[in-house]
PDB file of C-alpha atoms in Angstrom:
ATOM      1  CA  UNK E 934      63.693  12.902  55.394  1.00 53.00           C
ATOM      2  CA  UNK E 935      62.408  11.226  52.618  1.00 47.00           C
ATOM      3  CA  UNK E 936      62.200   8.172  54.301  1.00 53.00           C
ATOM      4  CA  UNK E 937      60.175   9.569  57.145  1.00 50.00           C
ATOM      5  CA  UNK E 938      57.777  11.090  54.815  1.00 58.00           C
ATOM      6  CA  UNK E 939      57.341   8.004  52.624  1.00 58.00           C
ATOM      7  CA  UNK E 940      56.457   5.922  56.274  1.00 60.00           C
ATOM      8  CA  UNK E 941      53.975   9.071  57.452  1.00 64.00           C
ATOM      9  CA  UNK E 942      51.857   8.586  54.288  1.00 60.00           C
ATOM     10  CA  UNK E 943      51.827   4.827  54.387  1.00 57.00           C
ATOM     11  CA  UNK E 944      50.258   5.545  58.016  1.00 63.00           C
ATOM     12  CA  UNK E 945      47.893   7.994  56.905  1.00 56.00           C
ATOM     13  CA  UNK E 946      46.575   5.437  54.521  1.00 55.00           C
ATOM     14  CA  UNK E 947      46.335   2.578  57.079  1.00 55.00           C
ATOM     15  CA  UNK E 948      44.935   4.856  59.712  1.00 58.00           C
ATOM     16  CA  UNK E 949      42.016   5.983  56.872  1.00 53.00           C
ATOM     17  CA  UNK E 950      38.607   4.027  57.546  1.00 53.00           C
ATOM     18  CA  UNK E 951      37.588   1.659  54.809  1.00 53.00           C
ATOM     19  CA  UNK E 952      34.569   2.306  52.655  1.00 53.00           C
ATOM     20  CA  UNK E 953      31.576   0.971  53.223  1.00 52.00           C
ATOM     21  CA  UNK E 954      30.355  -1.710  51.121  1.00 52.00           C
ATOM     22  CA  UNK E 955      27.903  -0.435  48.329  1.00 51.00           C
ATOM     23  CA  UNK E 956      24.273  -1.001  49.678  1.00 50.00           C
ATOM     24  CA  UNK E 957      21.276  -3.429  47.880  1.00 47.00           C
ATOM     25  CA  UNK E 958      20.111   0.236  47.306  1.00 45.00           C
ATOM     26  CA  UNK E 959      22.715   1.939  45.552  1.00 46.00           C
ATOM     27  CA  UNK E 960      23.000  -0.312  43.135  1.00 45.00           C
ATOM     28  CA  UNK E 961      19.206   0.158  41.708  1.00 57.00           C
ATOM     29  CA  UNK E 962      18.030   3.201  39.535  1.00 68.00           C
ATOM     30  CA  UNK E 963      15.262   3.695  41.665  1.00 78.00           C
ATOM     31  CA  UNK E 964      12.310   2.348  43.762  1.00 82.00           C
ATOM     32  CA  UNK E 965      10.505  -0.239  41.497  1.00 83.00           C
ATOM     33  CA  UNK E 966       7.396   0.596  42.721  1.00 84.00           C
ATOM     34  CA  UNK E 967       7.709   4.158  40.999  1.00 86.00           C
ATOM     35  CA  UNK E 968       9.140   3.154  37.943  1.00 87.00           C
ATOM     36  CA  UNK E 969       6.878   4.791  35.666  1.00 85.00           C
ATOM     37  CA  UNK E 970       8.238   7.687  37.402  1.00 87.00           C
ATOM     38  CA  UNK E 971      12.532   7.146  36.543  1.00 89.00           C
ATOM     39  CA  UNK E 972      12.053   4.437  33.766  1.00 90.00           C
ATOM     40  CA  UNK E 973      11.503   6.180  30.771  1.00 89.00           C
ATOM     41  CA  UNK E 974      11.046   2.834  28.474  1.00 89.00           C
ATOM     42  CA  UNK E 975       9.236   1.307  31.088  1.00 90.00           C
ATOM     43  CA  UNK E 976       6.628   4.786  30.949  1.00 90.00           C
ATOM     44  CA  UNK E 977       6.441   4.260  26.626  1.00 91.00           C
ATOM     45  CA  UNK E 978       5.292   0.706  27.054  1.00 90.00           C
ATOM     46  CA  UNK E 979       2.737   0.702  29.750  1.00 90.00           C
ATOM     47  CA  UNK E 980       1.044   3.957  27.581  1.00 90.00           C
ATOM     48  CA  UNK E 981       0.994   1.709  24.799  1.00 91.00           C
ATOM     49  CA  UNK E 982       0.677  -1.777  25.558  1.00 90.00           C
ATOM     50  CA  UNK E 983      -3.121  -1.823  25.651  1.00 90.00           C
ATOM     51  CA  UNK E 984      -3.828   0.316  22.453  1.00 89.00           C
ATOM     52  CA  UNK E 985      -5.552  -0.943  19.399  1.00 89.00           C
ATOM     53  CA  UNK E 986      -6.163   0.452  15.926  1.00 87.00           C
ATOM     54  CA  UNK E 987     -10.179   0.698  16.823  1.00 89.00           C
ATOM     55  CA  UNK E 988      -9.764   3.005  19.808  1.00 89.00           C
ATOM     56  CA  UNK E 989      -7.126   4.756  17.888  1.00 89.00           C
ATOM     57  CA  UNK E 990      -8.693   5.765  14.497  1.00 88.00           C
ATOM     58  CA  UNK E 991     -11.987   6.502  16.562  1.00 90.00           C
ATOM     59  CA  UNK E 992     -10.192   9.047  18.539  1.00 88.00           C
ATOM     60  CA  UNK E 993      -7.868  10.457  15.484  1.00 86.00           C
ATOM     61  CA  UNK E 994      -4.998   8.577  16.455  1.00 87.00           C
ATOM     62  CA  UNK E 995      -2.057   7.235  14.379  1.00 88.00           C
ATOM     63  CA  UNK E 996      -3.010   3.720  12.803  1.00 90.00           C
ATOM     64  CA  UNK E 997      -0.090   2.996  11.173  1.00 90.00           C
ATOM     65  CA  UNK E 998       3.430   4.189  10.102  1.00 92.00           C
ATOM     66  CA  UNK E 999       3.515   7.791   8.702  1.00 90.00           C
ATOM     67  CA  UNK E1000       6.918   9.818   7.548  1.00 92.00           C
ATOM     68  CA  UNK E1001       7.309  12.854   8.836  1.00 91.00           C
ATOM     69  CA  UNK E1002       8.840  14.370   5.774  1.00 92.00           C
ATOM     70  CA  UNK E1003       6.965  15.814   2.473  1.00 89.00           C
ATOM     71  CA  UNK E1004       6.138  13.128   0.145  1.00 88.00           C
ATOM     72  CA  UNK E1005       9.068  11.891  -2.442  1.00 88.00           C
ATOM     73  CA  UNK E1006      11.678  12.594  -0.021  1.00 91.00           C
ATOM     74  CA  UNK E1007      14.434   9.951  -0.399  1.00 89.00           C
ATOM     75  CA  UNK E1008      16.509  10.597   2.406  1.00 92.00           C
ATOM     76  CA  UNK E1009      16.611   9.383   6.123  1.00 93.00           C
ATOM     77  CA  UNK E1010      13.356   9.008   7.975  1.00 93.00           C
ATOM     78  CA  UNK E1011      13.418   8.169  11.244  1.00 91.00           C
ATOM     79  CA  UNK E1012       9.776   7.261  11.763  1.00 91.00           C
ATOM     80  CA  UNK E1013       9.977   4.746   8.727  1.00 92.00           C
ATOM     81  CA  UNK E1014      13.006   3.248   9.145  1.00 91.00           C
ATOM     82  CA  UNK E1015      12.237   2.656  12.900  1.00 90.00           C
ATOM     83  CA  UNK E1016       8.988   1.782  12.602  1.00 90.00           C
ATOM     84  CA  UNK E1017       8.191   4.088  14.760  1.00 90.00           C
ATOM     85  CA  UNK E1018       4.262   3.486  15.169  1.00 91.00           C
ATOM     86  CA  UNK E1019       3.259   5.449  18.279  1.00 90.00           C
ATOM     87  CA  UNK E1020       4.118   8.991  18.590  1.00 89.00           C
ATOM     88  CA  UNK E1021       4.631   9.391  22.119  1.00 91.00           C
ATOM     89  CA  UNK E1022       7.595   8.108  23.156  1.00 92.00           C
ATOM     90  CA  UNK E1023      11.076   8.840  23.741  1.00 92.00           C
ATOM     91  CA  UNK E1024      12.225   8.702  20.017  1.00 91.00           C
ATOM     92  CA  UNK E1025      10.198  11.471  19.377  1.00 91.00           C
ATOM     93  CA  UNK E1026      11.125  13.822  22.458  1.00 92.00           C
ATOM     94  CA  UNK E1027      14.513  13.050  21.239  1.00 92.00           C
ATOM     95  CA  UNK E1028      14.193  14.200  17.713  1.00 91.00           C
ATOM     96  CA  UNK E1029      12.194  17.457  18.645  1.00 91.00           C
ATOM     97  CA  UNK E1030      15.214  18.695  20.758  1.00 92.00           C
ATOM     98  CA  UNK E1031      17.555  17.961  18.296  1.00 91.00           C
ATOM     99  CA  UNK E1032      15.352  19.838  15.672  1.00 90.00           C
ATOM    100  CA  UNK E1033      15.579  23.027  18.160  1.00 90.00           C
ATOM    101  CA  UNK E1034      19.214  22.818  19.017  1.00 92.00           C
ATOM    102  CA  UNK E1035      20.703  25.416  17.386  1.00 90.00           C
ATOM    103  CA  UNK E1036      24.038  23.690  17.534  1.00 92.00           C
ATOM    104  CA  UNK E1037      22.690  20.878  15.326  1.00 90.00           C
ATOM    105  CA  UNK E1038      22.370  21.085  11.712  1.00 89.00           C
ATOM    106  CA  UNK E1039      18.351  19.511  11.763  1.00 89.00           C
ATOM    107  CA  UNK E1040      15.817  19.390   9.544  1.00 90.00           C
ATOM    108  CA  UNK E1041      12.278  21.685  10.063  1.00 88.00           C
ATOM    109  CA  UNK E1042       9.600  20.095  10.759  1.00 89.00           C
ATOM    110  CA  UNK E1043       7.414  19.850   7.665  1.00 90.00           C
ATOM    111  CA  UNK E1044       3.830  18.971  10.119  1.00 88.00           C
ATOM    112  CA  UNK E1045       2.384  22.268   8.396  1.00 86.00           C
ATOM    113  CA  UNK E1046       3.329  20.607   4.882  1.00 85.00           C
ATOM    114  CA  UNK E1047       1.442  17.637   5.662  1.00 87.00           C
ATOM    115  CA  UNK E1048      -1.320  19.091   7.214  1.00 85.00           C
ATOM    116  CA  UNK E1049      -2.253  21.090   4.088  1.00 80.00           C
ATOM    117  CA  UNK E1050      -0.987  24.693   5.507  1.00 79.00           C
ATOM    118  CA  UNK E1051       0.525  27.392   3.754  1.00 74.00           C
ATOM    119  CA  UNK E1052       4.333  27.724   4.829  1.00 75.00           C
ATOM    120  CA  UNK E1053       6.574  28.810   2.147  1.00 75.00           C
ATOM    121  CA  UNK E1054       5.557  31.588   1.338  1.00 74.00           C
ATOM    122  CA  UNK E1055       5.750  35.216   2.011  1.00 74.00           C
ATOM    123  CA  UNK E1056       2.085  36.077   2.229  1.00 75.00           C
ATOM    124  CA  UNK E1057      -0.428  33.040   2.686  1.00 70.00           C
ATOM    125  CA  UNK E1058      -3.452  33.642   1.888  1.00 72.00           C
ATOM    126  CA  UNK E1059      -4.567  30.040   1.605  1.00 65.00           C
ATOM    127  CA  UNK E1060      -6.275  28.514  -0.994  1.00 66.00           C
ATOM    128  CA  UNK E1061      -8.896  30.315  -3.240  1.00 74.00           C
ATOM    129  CA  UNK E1062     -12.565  29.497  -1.653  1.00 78.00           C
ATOM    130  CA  UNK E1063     -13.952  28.331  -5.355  1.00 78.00           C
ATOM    131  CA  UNK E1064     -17.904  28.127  -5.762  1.00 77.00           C
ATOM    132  CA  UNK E1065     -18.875  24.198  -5.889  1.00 77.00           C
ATOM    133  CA  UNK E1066     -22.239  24.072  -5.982  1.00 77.00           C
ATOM    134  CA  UNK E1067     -23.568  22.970  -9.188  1.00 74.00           C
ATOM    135  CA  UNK E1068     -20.491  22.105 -10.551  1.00 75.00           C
ATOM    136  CA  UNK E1069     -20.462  18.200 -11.020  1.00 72.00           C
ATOM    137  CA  UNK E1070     -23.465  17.269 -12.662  1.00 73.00           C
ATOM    138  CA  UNK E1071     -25.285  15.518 -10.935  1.00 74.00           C
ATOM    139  CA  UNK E1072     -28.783  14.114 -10.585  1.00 75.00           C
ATOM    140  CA  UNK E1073     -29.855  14.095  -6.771  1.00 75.00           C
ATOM    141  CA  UNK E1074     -30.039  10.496  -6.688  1.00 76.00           C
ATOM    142  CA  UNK E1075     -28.027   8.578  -3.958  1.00 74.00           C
ATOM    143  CA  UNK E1076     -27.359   5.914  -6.641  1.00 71.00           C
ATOM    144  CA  UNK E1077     -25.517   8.209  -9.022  1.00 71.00           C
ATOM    145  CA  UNK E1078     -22.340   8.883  -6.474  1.00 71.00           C
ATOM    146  CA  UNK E1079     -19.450  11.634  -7.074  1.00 70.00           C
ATOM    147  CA  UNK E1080     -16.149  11.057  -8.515  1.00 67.00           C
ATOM    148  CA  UNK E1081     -13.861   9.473  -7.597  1.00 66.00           C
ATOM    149  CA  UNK E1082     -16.714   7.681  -6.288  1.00 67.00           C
ATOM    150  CA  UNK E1083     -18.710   7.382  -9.450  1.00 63.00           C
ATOM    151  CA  UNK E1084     -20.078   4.756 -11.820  1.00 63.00           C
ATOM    152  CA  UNK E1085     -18.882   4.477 -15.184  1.00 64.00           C
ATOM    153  CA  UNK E1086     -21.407   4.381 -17.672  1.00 67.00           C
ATOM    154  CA  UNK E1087     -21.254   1.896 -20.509  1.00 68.00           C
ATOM    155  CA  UNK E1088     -22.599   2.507 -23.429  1.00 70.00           C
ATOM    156  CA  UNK E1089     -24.298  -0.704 -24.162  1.00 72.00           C
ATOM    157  CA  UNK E1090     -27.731  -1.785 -22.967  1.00 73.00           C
ATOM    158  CA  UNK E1091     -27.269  -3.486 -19.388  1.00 73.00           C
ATOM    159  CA  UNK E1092     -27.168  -7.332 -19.535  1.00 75.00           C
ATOM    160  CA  UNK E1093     -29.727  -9.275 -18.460  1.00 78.00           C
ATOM    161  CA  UNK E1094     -31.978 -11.600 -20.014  1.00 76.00           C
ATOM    162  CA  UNK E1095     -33.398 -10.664 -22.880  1.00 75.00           C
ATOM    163  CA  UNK E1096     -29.911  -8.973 -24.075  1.00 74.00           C
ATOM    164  CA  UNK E1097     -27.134 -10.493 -25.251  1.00 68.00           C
ATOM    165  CA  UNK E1098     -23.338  -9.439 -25.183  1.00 69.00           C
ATOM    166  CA  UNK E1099     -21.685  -7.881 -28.139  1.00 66.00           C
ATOM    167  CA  UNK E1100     -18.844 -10.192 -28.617  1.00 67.00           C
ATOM    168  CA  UNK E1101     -20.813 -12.795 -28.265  1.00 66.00           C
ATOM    169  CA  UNK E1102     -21.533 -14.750 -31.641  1.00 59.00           C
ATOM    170  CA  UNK E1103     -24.285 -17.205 -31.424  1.00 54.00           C
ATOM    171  CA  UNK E1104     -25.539 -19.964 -33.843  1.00 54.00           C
ATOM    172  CA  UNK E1105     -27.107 -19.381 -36.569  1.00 51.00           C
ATOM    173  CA  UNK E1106     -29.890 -21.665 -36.048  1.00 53.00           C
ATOM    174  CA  UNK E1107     -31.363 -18.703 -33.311  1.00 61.00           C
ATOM    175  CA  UNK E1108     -31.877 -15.862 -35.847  1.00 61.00           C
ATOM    176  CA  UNK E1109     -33.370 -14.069 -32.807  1.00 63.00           C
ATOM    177  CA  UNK E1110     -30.275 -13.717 -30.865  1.00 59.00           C
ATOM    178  CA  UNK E1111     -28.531 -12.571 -33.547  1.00 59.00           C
ATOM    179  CA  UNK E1112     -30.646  -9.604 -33.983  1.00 65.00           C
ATOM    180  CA  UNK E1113     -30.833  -9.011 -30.611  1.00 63.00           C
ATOM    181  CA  UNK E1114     -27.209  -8.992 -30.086  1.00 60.00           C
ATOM    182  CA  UNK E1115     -26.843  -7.025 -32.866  1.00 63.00           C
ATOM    183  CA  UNK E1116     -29.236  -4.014 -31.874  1.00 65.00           C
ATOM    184  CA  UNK E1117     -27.626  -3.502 -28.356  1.00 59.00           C
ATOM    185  CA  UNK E1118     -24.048  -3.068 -30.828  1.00 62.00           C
ATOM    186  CA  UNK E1119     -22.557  -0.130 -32.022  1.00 59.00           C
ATOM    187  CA  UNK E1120     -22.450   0.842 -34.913  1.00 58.00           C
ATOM    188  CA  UNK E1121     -18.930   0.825 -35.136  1.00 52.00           C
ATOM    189  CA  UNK E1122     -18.322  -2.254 -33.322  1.00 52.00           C
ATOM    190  CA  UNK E1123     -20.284  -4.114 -35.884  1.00 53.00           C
ATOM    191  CA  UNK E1124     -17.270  -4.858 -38.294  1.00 53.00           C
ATOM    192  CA  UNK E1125     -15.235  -7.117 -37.775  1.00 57.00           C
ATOM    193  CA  UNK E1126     -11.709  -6.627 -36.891  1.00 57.00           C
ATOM    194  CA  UNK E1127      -8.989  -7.073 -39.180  1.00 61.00           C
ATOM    195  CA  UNK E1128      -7.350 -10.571 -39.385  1.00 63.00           C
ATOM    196  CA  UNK E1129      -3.560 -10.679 -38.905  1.00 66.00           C
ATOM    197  CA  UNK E1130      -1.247 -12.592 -40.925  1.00 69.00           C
ATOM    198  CA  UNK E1131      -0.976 -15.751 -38.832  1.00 70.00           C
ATOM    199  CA  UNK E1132      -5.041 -16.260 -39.028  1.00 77.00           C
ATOM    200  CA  UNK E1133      -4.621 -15.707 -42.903  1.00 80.00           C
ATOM    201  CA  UNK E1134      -1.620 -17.847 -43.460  1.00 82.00           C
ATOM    202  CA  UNK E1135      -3.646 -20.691 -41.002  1.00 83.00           C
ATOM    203  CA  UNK E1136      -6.957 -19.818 -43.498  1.00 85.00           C
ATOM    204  CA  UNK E1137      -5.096 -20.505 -46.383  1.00 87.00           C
ATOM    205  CA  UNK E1138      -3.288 -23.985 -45.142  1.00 89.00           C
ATOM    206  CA  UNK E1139      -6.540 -24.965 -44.202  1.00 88.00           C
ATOM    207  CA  UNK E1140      -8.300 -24.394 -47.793  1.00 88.00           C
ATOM    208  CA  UNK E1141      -5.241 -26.052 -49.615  1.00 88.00           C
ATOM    209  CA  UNK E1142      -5.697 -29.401 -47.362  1.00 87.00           C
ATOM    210  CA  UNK E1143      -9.434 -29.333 -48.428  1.00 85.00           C
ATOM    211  CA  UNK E1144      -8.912 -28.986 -51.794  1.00 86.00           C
ATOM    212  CA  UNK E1145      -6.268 -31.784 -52.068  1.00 85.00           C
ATOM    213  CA  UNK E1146      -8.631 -33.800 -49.809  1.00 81.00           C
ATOM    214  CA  UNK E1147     -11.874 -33.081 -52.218  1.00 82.00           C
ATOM    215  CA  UNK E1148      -9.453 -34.085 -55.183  1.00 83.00           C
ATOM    216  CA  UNK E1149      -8.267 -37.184 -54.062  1.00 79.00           C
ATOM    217  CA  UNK E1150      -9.618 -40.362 -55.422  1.00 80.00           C
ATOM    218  CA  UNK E1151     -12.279 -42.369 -53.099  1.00 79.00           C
ATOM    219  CA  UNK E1152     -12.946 -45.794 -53.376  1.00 81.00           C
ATOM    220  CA  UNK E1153     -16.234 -47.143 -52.638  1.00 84.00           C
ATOM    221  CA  UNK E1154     -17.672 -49.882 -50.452  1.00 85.00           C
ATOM    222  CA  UNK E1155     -17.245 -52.685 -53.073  1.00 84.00           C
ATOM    223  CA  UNK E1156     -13.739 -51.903 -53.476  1.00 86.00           C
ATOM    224  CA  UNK E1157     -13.229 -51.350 -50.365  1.00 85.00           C
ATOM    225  CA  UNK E1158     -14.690 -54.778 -49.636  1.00 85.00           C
ATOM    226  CA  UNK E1159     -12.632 -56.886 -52.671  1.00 85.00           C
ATOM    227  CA  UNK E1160      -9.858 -55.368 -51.185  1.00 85.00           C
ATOM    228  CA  UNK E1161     -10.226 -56.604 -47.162  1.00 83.00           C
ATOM    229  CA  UNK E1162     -11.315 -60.151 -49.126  1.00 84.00           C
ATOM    230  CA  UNK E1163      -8.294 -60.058 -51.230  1.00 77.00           C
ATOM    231  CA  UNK E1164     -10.008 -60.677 -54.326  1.00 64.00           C
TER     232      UNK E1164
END
């Protein structure tokens, strides 16, 4: 009996058609034609190929490589250590279904955070609507811009011709420029600083190698001369 059974399957099996051989077809995702459609990757690029920064900041866009978490986090960020530059793609579709699975343990998304939103707390109320007008200083002028915009004011005279720089020391010999320089000076820039002890110690070599030099005996041009004509 067993040996009849054994021989009945082995017929069943020859008797079974073959397969047919896998079609051209079968082995493609889909029709090339209409891959935007089935090729996701294929989709990202051909949004994004043709973008540039100009079209994109005009229109609001993302111009360069943002994290999506509050700033100081040290942690994992996708977006930055991706390089994830455009926002539309399958990275991202990916990450926002993670963040709402509720059998993942995911980070919130912190987009209210960045965009300046109250989120934390209990009762928002936003931020206090302070008065601003009149507050800065200011003059009217289009030349005297805001902070962090502004110009800082020195208080010495501008430079320009008939001015001269403070720390600049001229000659003597132009008494004028002296006094100039010294009118446009502070009063307490007009001292001067106090030397350290490497310029006094280099003062002080110098003055003992005049005074040996101004004590030392000279001979003059006869000797000088009796001497070259060994006399």
């Amino acid at each position: 009996s067993v040996w009849l059974s054994a021989r009945s399957a082995a017929r069943a099996r020859l008797s079974r058609p073959a397969a047919p051989p896998p079609s051209l077809g079968a082995m493609l995702a889909g029709d090339p034609a209409a891959q935007w459609e089935w090729h996701e990757t294929y989709r990202d690029l051909a949004k994004n190929q043709y973008r540039t920064s100009y079209s994109d900041f005009a229109h609001g866009r993302e111009t360069y490589v943002r994290s999506d978490y509050p700033a100081g986090y040290g942690g994992h960020i996708p977006s930055m250590r991706f390089d994830l530059f455009h926002r539309n793609t399958a990275v991202d579709r990916h990450i926002a279904l993670r963040r709402s699975d509720p059998s993942r343990d995911a980070h919130p998304s912190f987009q209210m955070q960045l965009d300046g939103l109250p989120s934390v707390t209990a009762f928002p109320c936003g931020a206090k609507k302070n008065p601003t007008k009149g507050v800065v200083p200011h003059s009217g002028s289009t030349t005297e811009p805001k902070a962090p915009w502004g110009v800082l004011r020195s208080g010495h005279a501008p430079l320009n011709q008939r001015s001269v720089p403070a720390t600049l020391r001229r000659n003597a010999s132009a008494p004028s420029l002296v006094r100039a320089g010294a009118a446009v000076m502070p009063q307490e820039a007009r001292f001067s600083p106090p030397e350290s002890p490497v310029t006094k110690g280099l003062r002080r070599t110098v003055n003992n190698a005049n005074n040996e030099a101004s004590l030392g005996y000279m001979p003059t041009e006869a000797e000088m001369l009796a001497e070259q004509m060994d006399y």
